[in-house]
């Protein structure tokens, strides 16, 4: 009799213990980091600053080209007026400005490339994305978020928080669905 009571107690303990463990199931989610980068990266504050800088460089280049074209026009006028001395002086100035412009373009292009590369590896950008993933996970009751890989054989759309993360990132930059 004692043996039966002991077995029943053990079975009830296992059942109740199993029930307790069942109520403590961790809610797991997944996130597609590469998709977040591809959508959010071009909308981030740093990328917008980079684009503004690129635009400023292009304006400066256009201004310098306009100056060169003006000098070329003045040189043609000097040649038409048979003012060889002024034409030669303008020709030297044009040559110097074209050389400067060529070097300026090379340097600024390299600077922009370096800035873009640094930005893609920016710890600030990575930290911002990680903070938003944590925020979305906590607000949706997830206690574990895994990076989406090809190794997963199956998952339900309900556990993929990628769209929610993108939406929150865009919201924080003042954008909606990639547009203002």
Tab-separated table of C-alpha atoms in Angstrom:
chain	number	residue	atom	x	y	z
A	1	UNK	CA	0.000	0.000	0.000
A	2	UNK	CA	2.795	2.349	0.877
A	3	UNK	CA	4.468	1.518	-2.384
A	4	UNK	CA	1.305	2.499	-4.323
A	5	UNK	CA	0.972	5.756	-2.410
A	6	UNK	CA	4.618	6.497	-3.043
A	7	UNK	CA	4.236	5.803	-6.785
A	8	UNK	CA	1.078	7.941	-6.958
A	9	UNK	CA	2.879	10.744	-5.115
A	10	UNK	CA	5.831	10.520	-7.496
A	11	UNK	CA	3.532	10.519	-10.540
A	12	UNK	CA	1.559	13.496	-9.194
A	13	UNK	CA	4.834	15.257	-8.417
A	14	UNK	CA	6.087	14.664	-11.925
A	15	UNK	CA	2.818	15.828	-13.429
A	16	UNK	CA	2.668	18.948	-11.289
A	17	UNK	CA	6.389	19.557	-11.803
A	18	UNK	CA	5.951	19.091	-15.549
A	19	UNK	CA	3.025	21.514	-15.439
A	20	UNK	CA	5.182	24.087	-13.671
A	21	UNK	CA	7.899	23.674	-16.284
A	22	UNK	CA	5.321	23.916	-19.049
A	23	UNK	CA	4.190	27.319	-17.794
A	24	UNK	CA	7.770	28.610	-17.917
A	25	UNK	CA	8.303	28.043	-21.625
A	26	UNK	CA	10.533	30.658	-23.162
A	27	UNK	CA	9.034	32.606	-26.047
A	28	UNK	CA	11.565	32.527	-28.883
A	29	UNK	CA	11.696	34.878	-31.840
A	30	UNK	CA	13.835	35.287	-34.909
A	31	UNK	CA	15.134	38.343	-36.727
A	32	UNK	CA	16.617	38.728	-40.220
A	33	UNK	CA	19.597	41.030	-39.632
A	34	UNK	CA	20.584	41.261	-43.304
A	35	UNK	CA	17.099	42.455	-44.242
A	36	UNK	CA	17.191	45.059	-41.468
A	37	UNK	CA	20.537	46.352	-42.725
A	38	UNK	CA	19.361	46.508	-46.330
A	39	UNK	CA	16.245	48.517	-45.457
A	40	UNK	CA	17.298	50.561	-42.460
A	41	UNK	CA	20.902	51.258	-43.393
A	42	UNK	CA	19.938	53.689	-46.156
A	43	UNK	CA	17.480	55.434	-43.791
A	44	UNK	CA	19.833	55.868	-40.839
A	45	UNK	CA	20.973	59.284	-39.635
A	46	UNK	CA	24.591	58.520	-40.480
A	47	UNK	CA	23.784	57.555	-44.068
A	48	UNK	CA	21.681	60.686	-44.491
A	49	UNK	CA	24.667	62.752	-43.274
A	50	UNK	CA	26.911	60.924	-45.729
A	51	UNK	CA	24.506	61.691	-48.581
A	52	UNK	CA	24.411	65.361	-47.584
A	53	UNK	CA	28.201	65.455	-47.597
A	54	UNK	CA	28.273	63.754	-51.004
A	55	UNK	CA	25.826	66.348	-52.309
A	56	UNK	CA	28.001	69.179	-50.962
A	57	UNK	CA	31.049	67.690	-52.699
A	58	UNK	CA	29.166	67.426	-55.984
A	59	UNK	CA	28.110	71.069	-55.722
A	60	UNK	CA	31.708	72.093	-55.057
A	61	UNK	CA	32.899	70.081	-58.058
A	62	UNK	CA	30.247	71.669	-60.265
A	63	UNK	CA	31.328	75.113	-59.047
A	64	UNK	CA	34.978	74.385	-59.875
A	65	UNK	CA	34.026	73.075	-63.331
A	66	UNK	CA	32.033	76.244	-63.944
A	67	UNK	CA	35.084	78.344	-63.005
A	68	UNK	CA	37.202	76.347	-65.481
A	69	UNK	CA	34.616	76.795	-68.227
A	70	UNK	CA	34.572	80.544	-67.574
A	71	UNK	CA	38.367	80.649	-67.863
A	72	UNK	CA	38.186	78.668	-71.120
A	73	UNK	CA	35.708	81.192	-72.455
A	74	UNK	CA	38.011	84.056	-71.438
A	75	UNK	CA	40.934	82.283	-73.138
A	76	UNK	CA	38.943	81.982	-76.384
A	77	UNK	CA	38.148	85.683	-76.184
A	78	UNK	CA	41.831	86.483	-75.633
A	79	UNK	CA	42.810	84.330	-78.628
A	80	UNK	CA	40.160	86.033	-80.761
A	81	UNK	CA	41.626	89.408	-79.731
A	82	UNK	CA	45.164	88.148	-80.522
A	83	UNK	CA	46.180	88.654	-76.880
A	84	UNK	CA	48.625	85.717	-76.766
A	85	UNK	CA	50.086	86.692	-73.407
A	86	UNK	CA	46.682	86.653	-71.678
A	87	UNK	CA	45.703	83.451	-73.515
A	88	UNK	CA	48.904	81.751	-72.310
A	89	UNK	CA	48.314	82.967	-68.737
A	90	UNK	CA	44.711	81.685	-68.813
A	91	UNK	CA	45.869	78.382	-70.313
A	92	UNK	CA	48.246	77.863	-67.361
A	93	UNK	CA	45.495	78.782	-64.896
A	94	UNK	CA	43.073	76.381	-66.595
A	95	UNK	CA	45.663	73.596	-66.467
A	96	UNK	CA	46.339	74.198	-62.746
A	97	UNK	CA	42.620	74.303	-61.893
A	98	UNK	CA	41.944	71.103	-63.885
A	99	UNK	CA	44.794	69.328	-62.081
A	100	UNK	CA	43.481	70.552	-58.736
A	101	UNK	CA	39.952	69.419	-59.627
A	102	UNK	CA	41.199	65.978	-60.660
A	103	UNK	CA	43.037	65.540	-57.347
A	104	UNK	CA	40.098	66.982	-55.398
A	105	UNK	CA	37.715	64.459	-56.980
A	106	UNK	CA	40.070	61.552	-56.216
A	107	UNK	CA	40.536	62.601	-52.600
A	108	UNK	CA	36.846	63.282	-51.937
A	109	UNK	CA	35.798	60.031	-53.627
A	110	UNK	CA	38.224	58.087	-51.443
A	111	UNK	CA	37.015	59.911	-48.324
A	112	UNK	CA	33.376	59.112	-49.138
A	113	UNK	CA	34.204	55.440	-49.767
A	114	UNK	CA	36.073	55.223	-46.469
A	115	UNK	CA	33.225	56.903	-44.600
A	116	UNK	CA	30.694	54.528	-46.175
A	117	UNK	CA	32.808	51.518	-45.247
A	118	UNK	CA	33.254	52.768	-41.682
A	119	UNK	CA	29.540	53.399	-41.464
A	120	UNK	CA	28.620	49.890	-42.540
A	121	UNK	CA	30.769	48.614	-39.680
A	122	UNK	CA	29.710	51.324	-37.239
A	123	UNK	CA	29.304	50.164	-33.677
A	124	UNK	CA	26.765	52.967	-33.186
A	125	UNK	CA	24.567	51.588	-35.974
A	126	UNK	CA	24.907	48.045	-34.648
A	127	UNK	CA	24.117	49.226	-31.119
A	128	UNK	CA	21.056	51.125	-32.350
A	129	UNK	CA	19.726	48.024	-34.113
A	130	UNK	CA	20.454	45.838	-31.074
A	131	UNK	CA	18.616	48.293	-28.801
A	132	UNK	CA	15.551	48.228	-31.044
A	133	UNK	CA	15.603	44.417	-31.258
A	134	UNK	CA	15.645	44.295	-27.456
A	135	UNK	CA	12.838	46.873	-27.229
A	136	UNK	CA	10.614	45.006	-29.714
A	137	UNK	CA	11.367	41.641	-28.083
A	138	UNK	CA	10.513	42.868	-24.596
A	139	UNK	CA	7.323	44.610	-25.751
A	140	UNK	CA	6.163	41.444	-27.490
A	141	UNK	CA	7.010	39.043	-24.674
A	142	UNK	CA	10.001	37.358	-26.274
A	143	UNK	CA	12.771	36.237	-23.965
A	144	UNK	CA	15.102	34.895	-26.650
A	145	UNK	CA	15.764	36.230	-30.160
A	146	UNK	CA	17.790	34.212	-32.644
A	147	UNK	CA	19.390	35.448	-35.837
A	148	UNK	CA	17.530	34.022	-38.819
A	149	UNK	CA	19.694	31.606	-40.782
A	150	UNK	CA	19.284	28.982	-43.443
A	151	UNK	CA	19.807	26.367	-40.756
A	152	UNK	CA	16.263	26.768	-39.443
A	153	UNK	CA	14.017	24.206	-41.033
A	154	UNK	CA	10.723	25.729	-39.937
A	155	UNK	CA	9.333	28.704	-38.084
A	156	UNK	CA	6.009	30.438	-37.936
A	157	UNK	CA	5.621	34.028	-39.104
A	158	UNK	CA	4.447	35.009	-35.627
A	159	UNK	CA	7.943	34.614	-34.187
A	160	UNK	CA	9.681	36.676	-36.902
A	161	UNK	CA	10.046	40.195	-35.495
A	162	UNK	CA	12.043	41.601	-38.432
A	163	UNK	CA	9.223	43.812	-39.738
A	164	UNK	CA	8.496	45.147	-36.254
A	165	UNK	CA	12.169	46.012	-35.760
A	166	UNK	CA	12.347	47.793	-39.130
A	167	UNK	CA	9.157	49.694	-38.362
A	168	UNK	CA	10.508	50.823	-34.975
A	169	UNK	CA	13.873	51.846	-36.456
A	170	UNK	CA	12.156	53.906	-39.154
A	171	UNK	CA	9.827	55.415	-36.558
A	172	UNK	CA	12.846	56.534	-34.529
A	173	UNK	CA	14.325	58.276	-37.596
A	174	UNK	CA	11.014	59.979	-38.356
A	175	UNK	CA	10.241	57.871	-41.423
A	176	UNK	CA	7.342	55.642	-42.306
A	177	UNK	CA	7.929	52.554	-44.439
A	178	UNK	CA	11.107	54.017	-45.900
A	179	UNK	CA	9.559	57.341	-46.920
A	180	UNK	CA	8.969	60.587	-45.087
